Amino acid sequence: MAVADRHGLPVAVRIESATPHEVKLAESTLAQMVIPEAPQNLIGDNAYDSDKLDAGLRRYGIEVIAPHRSNRRHKTQDPRRLRRYHRRRKIDRLFAWLQNFRRLVVRYERYAENFLGMLYLACCVTLLRHL
């Protein structure tokens, strides 16, 4: 899981096994950010449409912008704020940049610590390329 700034550059990354849902990892990933201030908005896909996540991030002053799932009964998303959802392409671009590193795509690393080190190295290279 990754957090990007408004330019699509990595701010926080976290790895976990494949079993937990992304919503459960959002708060712990935000806690690992390298910048001191919290973002105002968290833009995510349909998986981030959760009342529990909304309440948890509202305590930090973060608003979740995610389209509603098709089975949602009570609509809580403001359609005017949802216009910012098109900015999600920036996080997709970050993942495309990280896919340029073959060790991350194939995951040659057996241990999570080694993979996380390679991920940090890829983020550093990405940041240095955009200075």
mmCIF file of N, CA and C in Angstrom:
data_model
loop_
_atom_site.group_PDB
_atom_site.id
_atom_site.type_symbol
_atom_site.label_atom_id
_atom_site.label_comp_id
_atom_site.label_asym_id
_atom_site.label_seq_id
_atom_site.Cartn_x
_atom_site.Cartn_y
_atom_site.Cartn_z
ATOM 1 N N MET A 1 0.850 -1.156 0.000
ATOM 2 C CA MET A 1 0.000 0.000 0.000
ATOM 3 C C MET A 1 0.903 1.229 0.000
ATOM 4 N N ALA A 2 0.478 2.282 -0.681
ATOM 5 C CA ALA A 2 1.299 3.479 -0.800
ATOM 6 C C ALA A 2 0.435 4.728 -0.680
ATOM 7 N N VAL A 3 1.068 5.797 -0.227
ATOM 8 C CA VAL A 3 0.451 7.114 -0.171
ATOM 9 C C VAL A 3 1.311 8.028 -1.019
ATOM 10 N N ALA A 4 0.660 8.806 -1.884
ATOM 11 C CA ALA A 4 1.383 9.736 -2.747
ATOM 12 C C ALA A 4 0.923 11.155 -2.457
ATOM 13 N N ASP A 5 1.790 12.104 -2.756
ATOM 14 C CA ASP A 5 1.410 13.499 -2.592
ATOM 15 C C ASP A 5 0.662 13.968 -3.837
ATOM 16 N N ARG A 6 0.413 15.260 -3.937
ATOM 17 C CA ARG A 6 -0.382 15.768 -5.050
ATOM 18 C C ARG A 6 0.335 15.681 -6.386
ATOM 19 N N HIS A 7 1.644 15.423 -6.378
ATOM 20 C CA HIS A 7 2.395 15.276 -7.612
ATOM 21 C C HIS A 7 2.605 13.812 -7.991
ATOM 22 N N GLY A 8 2.122 12.896 -7.185
ATOM 23 C CA GLY A 8 2.268 11.479 -7.468
ATOM 24 C C GLY A 8 3.564 10.890 -6.938
ATOM 25 N N LEU A 9 4.264 11.608 -6.090
ATOM 26 C CA LEU A 9 5.512 11.094 -5.532
ATOM 27 C C LEU A 9 5.233 10.361 -4.223
ATOM 28 N N PRO A 10 5.984 9.297 -3.937
ATOM 29 C CA PRO A 10 5.694 8.489 -2.746
ATOM 30 C C PRO A 10 5.972 9.240 -1.445
ATOM 31 N N VAL A 11 5.039 9.118 -0.515
ATOM 32 C CA VAL A 11 5.168 9.731 0.803
ATOM 33 C C VAL A 11 5.244 8.654 1.875
ATOM 34 N N ALA A 12 4.528 7.548 1.674
ATOM 35 C CA ALA A 12 4.552 6.438 2.621
ATOM 36 C C ALA A 12 4.264 5.144 1.869
ATOM 37 N N VAL A 13 4.949 4.091 2.254
ATOM 38 C CA VAL A 13 4.685 2.762 1.695
ATOM 39 C C VAL A 13 4.624 1.762 2.837
ATOM 40 N N ARG A 14 3.863 0.727 2.622
ATOM 41 C CA ARG A 14 3.730 -0.328 3.627
ATOM 42 C C ARG A 14 3.458 -1.640 2.897
ATOM 43 N N ILE A 15 4.081 -2.705 3.376
ATOM 44 C CA ILE A 15 3.800 -4.020 2.811
ATOM 45 C C ILE A 15 3.129 -4.871 3.879
ATOM 46 N N GLU A 16 2.333 -5.778 3.425
ATOM 47 C CA GLU A 16 1.600 -6.675 4.315
ATOM 48 C C GLU A 16 1.298 -7.931 3.511
ATOM 49 N N SER A 17 0.867 -8.961 4.177
ATOM 50 C CA SER A 17 0.483 -10.176 3.461
ATOM 51 C C SER A 17 -0.758 -9.885 2.620
ATOM 52 N N ALA A 18 -1.133 -10.801 1.792
ATOM 53 C CA ALA A 18 -2.242 -10.572 0.867
ATOM 54 C C ALA A 18 -3.609 -10.681 1.523
ATOM 55 N N THR A 19 -3.699 -11.153 2.748
ATOM 56 C CA THR A 19 -5.011 -11.407 3.341
ATOM 57 C C THR A 19 -5.751 -10.188 3.879
ATOM 58 N N PRO A 20 -5.121 -9.198 4.532
ATOM 59 C CA PRO A 20 -5.932 -8.092 5.062
ATOM 60 C C PRO A 20 -6.437 -7.176 3.954
ATOM 61 N N HIS A 21 -7.613 -6.635 4.181
ATOM 62 C CA HIS A 21 -8.217 -5.719 3.221
ATOM 63 C C HIS A 21 -7.508 -4.367 3.295
ATOM 64 N N GLU A 22 -7.517 -3.621 2.192
ATOM 65 C CA GLU A 22 -6.820 -2.338 2.136
ATOM 66 C C GLU A 22 -7.350 -1.336 3.150
ATOM 67 N N VAL A 23 -8.638 -1.405 3.449
ATOM 68 C CA VAL A 23 -9.226 -0.457 4.391
ATOM 69 C C VAL A 23 -8.592 -0.597 5.764
ATOM 70 N N LYS A 24 -8.221 -1.806 6.141
ATOM 71 C CA LYS A 24 -7.620 -2.038 7.448
ATOM 72 C C LYS A 24 -6.180 -1.534 7.508
ATOM 73 N N LEU A 25 -5.547 -1.334 6.366
ATOM 74 C CA LEU A 25 -4.157 -0.900 6.316
ATOM 75 C C LEU A 25 -4.011 0.605 6.116
ATOM 76 N N ALA A 26 -5.091 1.302 5.850
ATOM 77 C CA ALA A 26 -5.004 2.720 5.497
ATOM 78 C C ALA A 26 -4.443 3.565 6.633
ATOM 79 N N GLU A 27 -4.943 3.393 7.834
ATOM 80 C CA GLU A 27 -4.491 4.222 8.956
ATOM 81 C C GLU A 27 -3.041 3.932 9.325
ATOM 82 N N SER A 28 -2.648 2.667 9.288
ATOM 83 C CA SER A 28 -1.262 2.347 9.640
ATOM 84 C C SER A 28 -0.286 2.840 8.565
ATOM 85 N N THR A 29 -0.723 2.880 7.321
ATOM 86 C CA THR A 29 0.132 3.420 6.263
ATOM 87 C C THR A 29 0.287 4.922 6.408
ATOM 88 N N LEU A 30 -0.799 5.610 6.750
ATOM 89 C CA LEU A 30 -0.724 7.055 6.956
ATOM 90 C C LEU A 30 0.159 7.404 8.151
ATOM 91 N N ALA A 31 0.247 6.515 9.124
ATOM 92 C CA ALA A 31 1.097 6.771 10.288
ATOM 93 C C ALA A 31 2.578 6.715 9.937
ATOM 94 N N GLN A 32 2.940 6.105 8.822
ATOM 95 C CA GLN A 32 4.337 5.978 8.421
ATOM 96 C C GLN A 32 4.794 7.061 7.457
ATOM 97 N N MET A 33 4.028 8.117 7.299
ATOM 98 C CA MET A 33 4.386 9.160 6.341
ATOM 99 C C MET A 33 5.664 9.871 6.758
ATOM 100 N N VAL A 34 6.421 10.319 5.764
ATOM 101 C CA VAL A 34 7.680 10.999 6.022
ATOM 102 C C VAL A 34 7.501 12.511 6.129
ATOM 103 N N ILE A 35 6.306 13.005 5.908
ATOM 104 C CA ILE A 35 6.039 14.431 6.064
ATOM 105 C C ILE A 35 5.252 14.633 7.352
ATOM 106 N N PRO A 36 5.447 15.738 8.038
ATOM 107 C CA PRO A 36 4.824 15.896 9.354
ATOM 108 C C PRO A 36 3.316 16.132 9.332
ATOM 109 N N GLU A 37 2.801 16.837 8.328
ATOM 110 C CA GLU A 37 1.380 17.148 8.333
ATOM 111 C C GLU A 37 0.589 16.083 7.585
ATOM 112 N N ALA A 38 -0.606 15.837 8.057
ATOM 113 C CA ALA A 38 -1.482 14.839 7.447
ATOM 114 C C ALA A 38 -2.146 15.442 6.211
ATOM 115 N N PRO A 39 -2.461 14.627 5.226
ATOM 116 C CA PRO A 39 -3.156 15.152 4.047
ATOM 117 C C PRO A 39 -4.593 15.536 4.396
ATOM 118 N N GLN A 40 -5.169 16.393 3.589
ATOM 119 C CA GLN A 40 -6.564 16.787 3.805
ATOM 120 C C GLN A 40 -7.528 15.776 3.216
ATOM 121 N N ASN A 41 -7.136 15.139 2.117
ATOM 122 C CA ASN A 41 -8.005 14.202 1.413
ATOM 123 C C ASN A 41 -7.286 12.886 1.184
ATOM 124 N N LEU A 42 -8.040 11.815 1.224
ATOM 125 C CA LEU A 42 -7.547 10.496 0.861
ATOM 126 C C LEU A 42 -8.433 10.007 -0.275
ATOM 127 N N ILE A 43 -7.845 9.877 -1.455
ATOM 128 C CA ILE A 43 -8.608 9.455 -2.626
ATOM 129 C C ILE A 43 -8.358 7.978 -2.837
ATOM 130 N N GLY A 44 -9.435 7.210 -2.869
ATOM 131 C CA GLY A 44 -9.328 5.770 -3.059
ATOM 132 C C GLY A 44 -10.412 5.252 -3.975
ATOM 133 N N ASP A 45 -10.307 3.978 -4.313
ATOM 134 C CA ASP A 45 -11.318 3.395 -5.186
ATOM 135 C C ASP A 45 -12.516 2.923 -4.360
ATOM 136 N N ASN A 46 -13.366 2.114 -4.947
ATOM 137 C CA ASN A 46 -14.602 1.672 -4.288
ATOM 138 C C ASN A 46 -14.337 0.903 -2.999
ATOM 139 N N ALA A 47 -13.183 0.282 -2.877
ATOM 140 C CA ALA A 47 -12.877 -0.496 -1.679
ATOM 141 C C ALA A 47 -12.768 0.390 -0.438
ATOM 142 N N TYR A 48 -12.497 1.663 -0.616
ATOM 143 C CA TYR A 48 -12.348 2.575 0.507
ATOM 144 C C TYR A 48 -13.677 3.159 0.964
ATOM 145 N N ASP A 49 -14.768 2.731 0.396
ATOM 146 C CA ASP A 49 -16.099 3.197 0.794
ATOM 147 C C ASP A 49 -16.515 2.451 2.058
ATOM 148 N N SER A 50 -16.130 2.991 3.207
ATOM 149 C CA SER A 50 -16.385 2.342 4.481
ATOM 150 C C SER A 50 -16.688 3.404 5.529
ATOM 151 N N ASP A 51 -17.763 3.210 6.269
ATOM 152 C CA ASP A 51 -18.106 4.157 7.329
ATOM 153 C C ASP A 51 -17.072 4.127 8.446
ATOM 154 N N LYS A 52 -16.522 2.954 8.733
ATOM 155 C CA LYS A 52 -15.518 2.833 9.794
ATOM 156 C C LYS A 52 -14.243 3.589 9.413
ATOM 157 N N LEU A 53 -13.829 3.496 8.159
ATOM 158 C CA LEU A 53 -12.651 4.229 7.706
ATOM 159 C C LEU A 53 -12.924 5.731 7.713
ATOM 160 N N ASP A 54 -14.110 6.139 7.290
ATOM 161 C CA ASP A 54 -14.476 7.556 7.323
ATOM 162 C C ASP A 54 -14.368 8.117 8.738
ATOM 163 N N ALA A 55 -14.917 7.385 9.707
ATOM 164 C CA ALA A 55 -14.894 7.852 11.092
ATOM 165 C C ALA A 55 -13.471 7.859 11.646
ATOM 166 N N GLY A 56 -12.683 6.851 11.311
ATOM 167 C CA GLY A 56 -11.320 6.775 11.818
ATOM 168 C C GLY A 56 -10.431 7.891 11.292
ATOM 169 N N LEU A 57 -10.577 8.210 10.007
ATOM 170 C CA LEU A 57 -9.736 9.248 9.425
ATOM 171 C C LEU A 57 -10.261 10.647 9.713
ATOM 172 N N ARG A 58 -11.530 10.774 10.010
ATOM 173 C CA ARG A 58 -12.085 12.083 10.362
ATOM 174 C C ARG A 58 -11.474 12.597 11.665
ATOM 175 N N ARG A 59 -11.061 11.679 12.544
ATOM 176 C CA ARG A 59 -10.390 12.093 13.782
ATOM 177 C C ARG A 59 -9.080 12.816 13.508
ATOM 178 N N TYR A 60 -8.432 12.471 12.388
ATOM 179 C CA TYR A 60 -7.179 13.111 12.009
ATOM 180 C C TYR A 60 -7.391 14.301 11.076
ATOM 181 N N GLY A 61 -8.620 14.595 10.737
ATOM 182 C CA GLY A 61 -8.922 15.698 9.831
ATOM 183 C C GLY A 61 -8.773 15.336 8.370
ATOM 184 N N ILE A 62 -8.860 14.062 8.053
ATOM 185 C CA ILE A 62 -8.715 13.591 6.674
ATOM 186 C C ILE A 62 -10.081 13.181 6.154
ATOM 187 N N GLU A 63 -10.426 13.640 4.961
ATOM 188 C CA GLU A 63 -11.703 13.268 4.355
ATOM 189 C C GLU A 63 -11.453 12.231 3.264
ATOM 190 N N VAL A 64 -12.223 11.164 3.278
ATOM 191 C CA VAL A 64 -12.091 10.095 2.293
ATOM 192 C C VAL A 64 -12.953 10.433 1.087
ATOM 193 N N ILE A 65 -12.346 10.400 -0.093
ATOM 194 C CA ILE A 65 -13.063 10.615 -1.342
ATOM 195 C C ILE A 65 -13.011 9.306 -2.107
ATOM 196 N N ALA A 66 -14.139 8.620 -2.131
ATOM 197 C CA ALA A 66 -14.229 7.329 -2.813
ATOM 198 C C ALA A 66 -15.652 7.158 -3.324
ATOM 199 N N PRO A 67 -15.817 6.665 -4.542
ATOM 200 C CA PRO A 67 -17.175 6.436 -5.030
ATOM 201 C C PRO A 67 -17.840 5.314 -4.238
ATOM 202 N N HIS A 68 -19.135 5.387 -4.146
ATOM 203 C CA HIS A 68 -19.877 4.380 -3.387
ATOM 204 C C HIS A 68 -19.882 3.040 -4.112
ATOM 205 N N ARG A 69 -19.910 1.989 -3.303
ATOM 206 C CA ARG A 69 -20.084 0.661 -3.884
ATOM 207 C C ARG A 69 -21.513 0.530 -4.397
ATOM 208 N N SER A 70 -21.727 -0.396 -5.271
ATOM 209 C CA SER A 70 -23.047 -0.523 -5.898
ATOM 210 C C SER A 70 -24.115 -0.980 -4.909
ATOM 211 N N ASN A 71 -23.733 -1.665 -3.839
ATOM 212 C CA ASN A 71 -24.719 -2.169 -2.883
ATOM 213 C C ASN A 71 -24.904 -1.249 -1.681
ATOM 214 N N ARG A 72 -24.420 -0.039 -1.737
ATOM 215 C CA ARG A 72 -24.536 0.908 -0.619
ATOM 216 C C ARG A 72 -25.953 1.461 -0.538
ATOM 217 N N ARG A 73 -26.540 1.432 0.648
ATOM 218 C CA ARG A 73 -27.916 1.907 0.813
ATOM 219 C C ARG A 73 -27.982 3.401 1.088
ATOM 220 N N HIS A 74 -27.186 3.866 2.029
ATOM 221 C CA HIS A 74 -27.223 5.274 2.424
ATOM 222 C C HIS A 74 -26.025 5.994 1.804
ATOM 223 N N LYS A 75 -26.313 6.896 0.894
ATOM 224 C CA LYS A 75 -25.255 7.640 0.206
ATOM 225 C C LYS A 75 -24.739 8.742 1.124
ATOM 226 N N THR A 76 -23.442 8.741 1.385
ATOM 227 C CA THR A 76 -22.838 9.734 2.263
ATOM 228 C C THR A 76 -21.841 10.622 1.536
ATOM 229 N N GLN A 77 -21.453 10.265 0.333
ATOM 230 C CA GLN A 77 -20.432 11.012 -0.404
ATOM 231 C C GLN A 77 -21.051 12.238 -1.067
ATOM 232 N N ASP A 78 -20.421 13.382 -0.868
ATOM 233 C CA ASP A 78 -20.845 14.617 -1.505
ATOM 234 C C ASP A 78 -20.418 14.577 -2.974
ATOM 235 N N PRO A 79 -21.345 14.712 -3.913
ATOM 236 C CA PRO A 79 -20.964 14.617 -5.326
ATOM 237 C C PRO A 79 -19.986 15.705 -5.761
ATOM 238 N N ARG A 80 -20.006 16.847 -5.101
ATOM 239 C CA ARG A 80 -19.065 17.906 -5.465
ATOM 240 C C ARG A 80 -17.643 17.519 -5.088
ATOM 241 N N ARG A 81 -17.477 16.859 -3.956
ATOM 242 C CA ARG A 81 -16.141 16.406 -3.548
ATOM 243 C C ARG A 81 -15.668 15.236 -4.409
ATOM 244 N N LEU A 82 -16.618 14.485 -4.929
ATOM 245 C CA LEU A 82 -16.269 13.310 -5.730
ATOM 246 C C LEU A 82 -15.618 13.691 -7.059
ATOM 247 N N ARG A 83 -15.724 14.953 -7.455
ATOM 248 C CA ARG A 83 -15.060 15.398 -8.677
ATOM 249 C C ARG A 83 -13.546 15.285 -8.558
ATOM 250 N N ARG A 84 -13.042 15.257 -7.333
ATOM 251 C CA ARG A 84 -11.601 15.120 -7.130
ATOM 252 C C ARG A 84 -11.121 13.695 -7.356
ATOM 253 N N TYR A 85 -12.033 12.769 -7.571
ATOM 254 C CA TYR A 85 -11.663 11.366 -7.738
ATOM 255 C C TYR A 85 -10.782 11.157 -8.967
ATOM 256 N N HIS A 86 -10.905 12.018 -9.974
ATOM 257 C CA HIS A 86 -10.082 11.842 -11.172
ATOM 258 C C HIS A 86 -8.599 12.020 -10.878
ATOM 259 N N ARG A 87 -8.248 12.575 -9.719
ATOM 260 C CA ARG A 87 -6.846 12.724 -9.349
ATOM 261 C C ARG A 87 -6.222 11.401 -8.893
ATOM 262 N N ARG A 88 -7.025 10.374 -8.828
ATOM 263 C CA ARG A 88 -6.516 9.059 -8.451
ATOM 264 C C ARG A 88 -5.498 8.545 -9.454
ATOM 265 N N ARG A 89 -5.492 9.093 -10.642
ATOM 266 C CA ARG A 89 -4.528 8.673 -11.667
ATOM 267 C C ARG A 89 -3.096 8.901 -11.200
ATOM 268 N N LYS A 90 -2.892 9.823 -10.256
ATOM 269 C CA LYS A 90 -1.539 10.100 -9.780
ATOM 270 C C LYS A 90 -0.992 8.943 -8.957
ATOM 271 N N ILE A 91 -1.812 8.311 -8.150
ATOM 272 C CA ILE A 91 -1.344 7.143 -7.400
ATOM 273 C C ILE A 91 -1.156 5.958 -8.345
ATOM 274 N N ASP A 92 -1.998 5.866 -9.376
ATOM 275 C CA ASP A 92 -1.796 4.818 -10.373
ATOM 276 C C ASP A 92 -0.484 5.028 -11.114
ATOM 277 N N ARG A 93 -0.135 6.278 -11.348
ATOM 278 C CA ARG A 93 1.135 6.582 -12.008
ATOM 279 C C ARG A 93 2.308 6.194 -11.112
ATOM 280 N N LEU A 94 2.166 6.400 -9.800
ATOM 281 C CA LEU A 94 3.226 5.983 -8.870
ATOM 282 C C LEU A 94 3.448 4.480 -8.956
ATOM 283 N N PHE A 95 2.374 3.713 -8.972
ATOM 284 C CA PHE A 95 2.533 2.263 -9.080
ATOM 285 C C PHE A 95 3.126 1.869 -10.430
ATOM 286 N N ALA A 96 2.835 2.615 -11.482
ATOM 287 C CA ALA A 96 3.451 2.345 -12.784
ATOM 288 C C ALA A 96 4.943 2.620 -12.733
ATOM 289 N N TRP A 97 5.349 3.691 -12.032
ATOM 290 C CA TRP A 97 6.776 3.972 -11.882
ATOM 291 C C TRP A 97 7.462 2.867 -11.097
ATOM 292 N N LEU A 98 6.801 2.357 -10.068
ATOM 293 C CA LEU A 98 7.406 1.289 -9.266
ATOM 294 C C LEU A 98 7.475 -0.027 -10.038
ATOM 295 N N GLN A 99 6.606 -0.194 -11.028
ATOM 296 C CA GLN A 99 6.632 -1.415 -11.837
ATOM 297 C C GLN A 99 7.830 -1.437 -12.792
ATOM 298 N N ASN A 100 8.538 -0.329 -12.920
ATOM 299 C CA ASN A 100 9.748 -0.307 -13.747
ATOM 300 C C ASN A 100 10.905 -1.054 -13.081
ATOM 301 N N PHE A 101 10.783 -1.360 -11.818
ATOM 302 C CA PHE A 101 11.826 -2.082 -11.090
ATOM 303 C C PHE A 101 11.457 -3.561 -11.058
ATOM 304 N N ARG A 102 12.223 -4.354 -11.771
ATOM 305 C CA ARG A 102 11.883 -5.760 -11.971
ATOM 306 C C ARG A 102 11.842 -6.558 -10.673
ATOM 307 N N ARG A 103 12.652 -6.200 -9.718
ATOM 308 C CA ARG A 103 12.651 -6.922 -8.446
ATOM 309 C C ARG A 103 11.345 -6.739 -7.698
ATOM 310 N N LEU A 104 10.654 -5.645 -7.923
ATOM 311 C CA LEU A 104 9.364 -5.423 -7.276
ATOM 312 C C LEU A 104 8.231 -6.112 -8.015
ATOM 313 N N VAL A 105 8.341 -6.211 -9.325
ATOM 314 C CA VAL A 105 7.270 -6.822 -10.108
ATOM 315 C C VAL A 105 7.212 -8.321 -9.871
ATOM 316 N N VAL A 106 8.359 -8.970 -9.956
ATOM 317 C CA VAL A 106 8.410 -10.422 -9.848
ATOM 318 C C VAL A 106 8.492 -10.870 -8.400
ATOM 319 N N ARG A 107 8.977 -10.011 -7.529
ATOM 320 C CA ARG A 107 9.231 -10.293 -6.110
ATOM 321 C C ARG A 107 10.194 -11.466 -5.955
ATOM 322 N N TYR A 108 11.428 -11.192 -6.353
ATOM 323 C CA TYR A 108 12.491 -12.168 -6.178
ATOM 324 C C TYR A 108 12.837 -12.361 -4.709
ATOM 325 N N GLU A 109 12.579 -11.357 -3.905
ATOM 326 C CA GLU A 109 12.951 -11.402 -2.499
ATOM 327 C C GLU A 109 12.028 -12.347 -1.736
ATOM 328 N N ARG A 110 12.628 -13.235 -0.983
ATOM 329 C CA ARG A 110 11.834 -14.191 -0.218
ATOM 330 C C ARG A 110 11.341 -13.587 1.088
ATOM 331 N N TYR A 111 12.167 -12.773 1.706
ATOM 332 C CA TYR A 111 11.827 -12.202 3.005
ATOM 333 C C TYR A 111 11.225 -10.813 2.843
ATOM 334 N N ALA A 112 10.280 -10.503 3.707
ATOM 335 C CA ALA A 112 9.570 -9.231 3.625
ATOM 336 C C ALA A 112 10.510 -8.045 3.866
ATOM 337 N N GLU A 113 11.496 -8.205 4.748
ATOM 338 C CA GLU A 113 12.415 -7.106 5.033
ATOM 339 C C GLU A 113 13.228 -6.733 3.797
ATOM 340 N N ASN A 114 13.648 -7.740 3.036
ATOM 341 C CA ASN A 114 14.413 -7.473 1.821
ATOM 342 C C ASN A 114 13.539 -6.804 0.767
ATOM 343 N N PHE A 115 12.306 -7.259 0.642
ATOM 344 C CA PHE A 115 11.389 -6.652 -0.324
ATOM 345 C C PHE A 115 11.092 -5.204 0.056
ATOM 346 N N LEU A 116 10.908 -4.942 1.351
ATOM 347 C CA LEU A 116 10.641 -3.585 1.796
ATOM 348 C C LEU A 116 11.853 -2.686 1.531
ATOM 349 N N GLY A 117 13.034 -3.212 1.708
ATOM 350 C CA GLY A 117 14.246 -2.456 1.388
ATOM 351 C C GLY A 117 14.322 -2.103 -0.089
ATOM 352 N N MET A 118 13.986 -3.045 -0.948
ATOM 353 C CA MET A 118 13.968 -2.769 -2.385
ATOM 354 C C MET A 118 12.889 -1.752 -2.733
ATOM 355 N N LEU A 119 11.762 -1.825 -2.037
ATOM 356 C CA LEU A 119 10.685 -0.859 -2.267
ATOM 357 C C LEU A 119 11.117 0.540 -1.845
ATOM 358 N N TYR A 120 11.787 0.660 -0.710
ATOM 359 C CA TYR A 120 12.313 1.958 -0.279
ATOM 360 C C TYR A 120 13.340 2.491 -1.273
ATOM 361 N N LEU A 121 14.187 1.609 -1.771
ATOM 362 C CA LEU A 121 15.184 2.021 -2.752
ATOM 363 C C LEU A 121 14.515 2.517 -4.030
ATOM 364 N N ALA A 122 13.475 1.827 -4.481
ATOM 365 C CA ALA A 122 12.742 2.256 -5.680
ATOM 366 C C ALA A 122 12.062 3.599 -5.450
ATOM 367 N N CYS A 123 11.534 3.813 -4.253
ATOM 368 C CA CYS A 123 10.909 5.109 -3.941
ATOM 369 C C CYS A 123 11.946 6.217 -3.922
ATOM 370 N N CYS A 124 13.120 5.932 -3.380
ATOM 371 C CA CYS A 124 14.190 6.938 -3.361
ATOM 372 C C CYS A 124 14.627 7.305 -4.774
ATOM 373 N N VAL A 125 14.781 6.302 -5.635
ATOM 374 C CA VAL A 125 15.166 6.567 -7.015
ATOM 375 C C VAL A 125 14.079 7.375 -7.727
ATOM 376 N N THR A 126 12.828 7.050 -7.468
ATOM 377 C CA THR A 126 11.716 7.788 -8.065
ATOM 378 C C THR A 126 11.717 9.236 -7.609
ATOM 379 N N LEU A 127 11.971 9.463 -6.333
ATOM 380 C CA LEU A 127 12.031 10.831 -5.815
ATOM 381 C C LEU A 127 13.204 11.594 -6.411
ATOM 382 N N LEU A 128 14.358 10.947 -6.532
ATOM 383 C CA LEU A 128 15.539 11.621 -7.093
ATOM 384 C C LEU A 128 15.345 11.954 -8.566
ATOM 385 N N ARG A 129 14.631 11.132 -9.294
ATOM 386 C CA ARG A 129 14.380 11.420 -10.714
ATOM 387 C C ARG A 129 13.505 12.640 -10.912
ATOM 388 N N HIS A 130 12.703 12.963 -9.932
ATOM 389 C CA HIS A 130 11.752 14.065 -10.085
ATOM 390 C C HIS A 130 12.149 15.310 -9.320
ATOM 391 N N LEU A 131 13.402 15.412 -8.944
ATOM 392 C CA LEU A 131 13.875 16.635 -8.294
ATOM 393 C C LEU A 131 14.187 17.696 -9.300
#
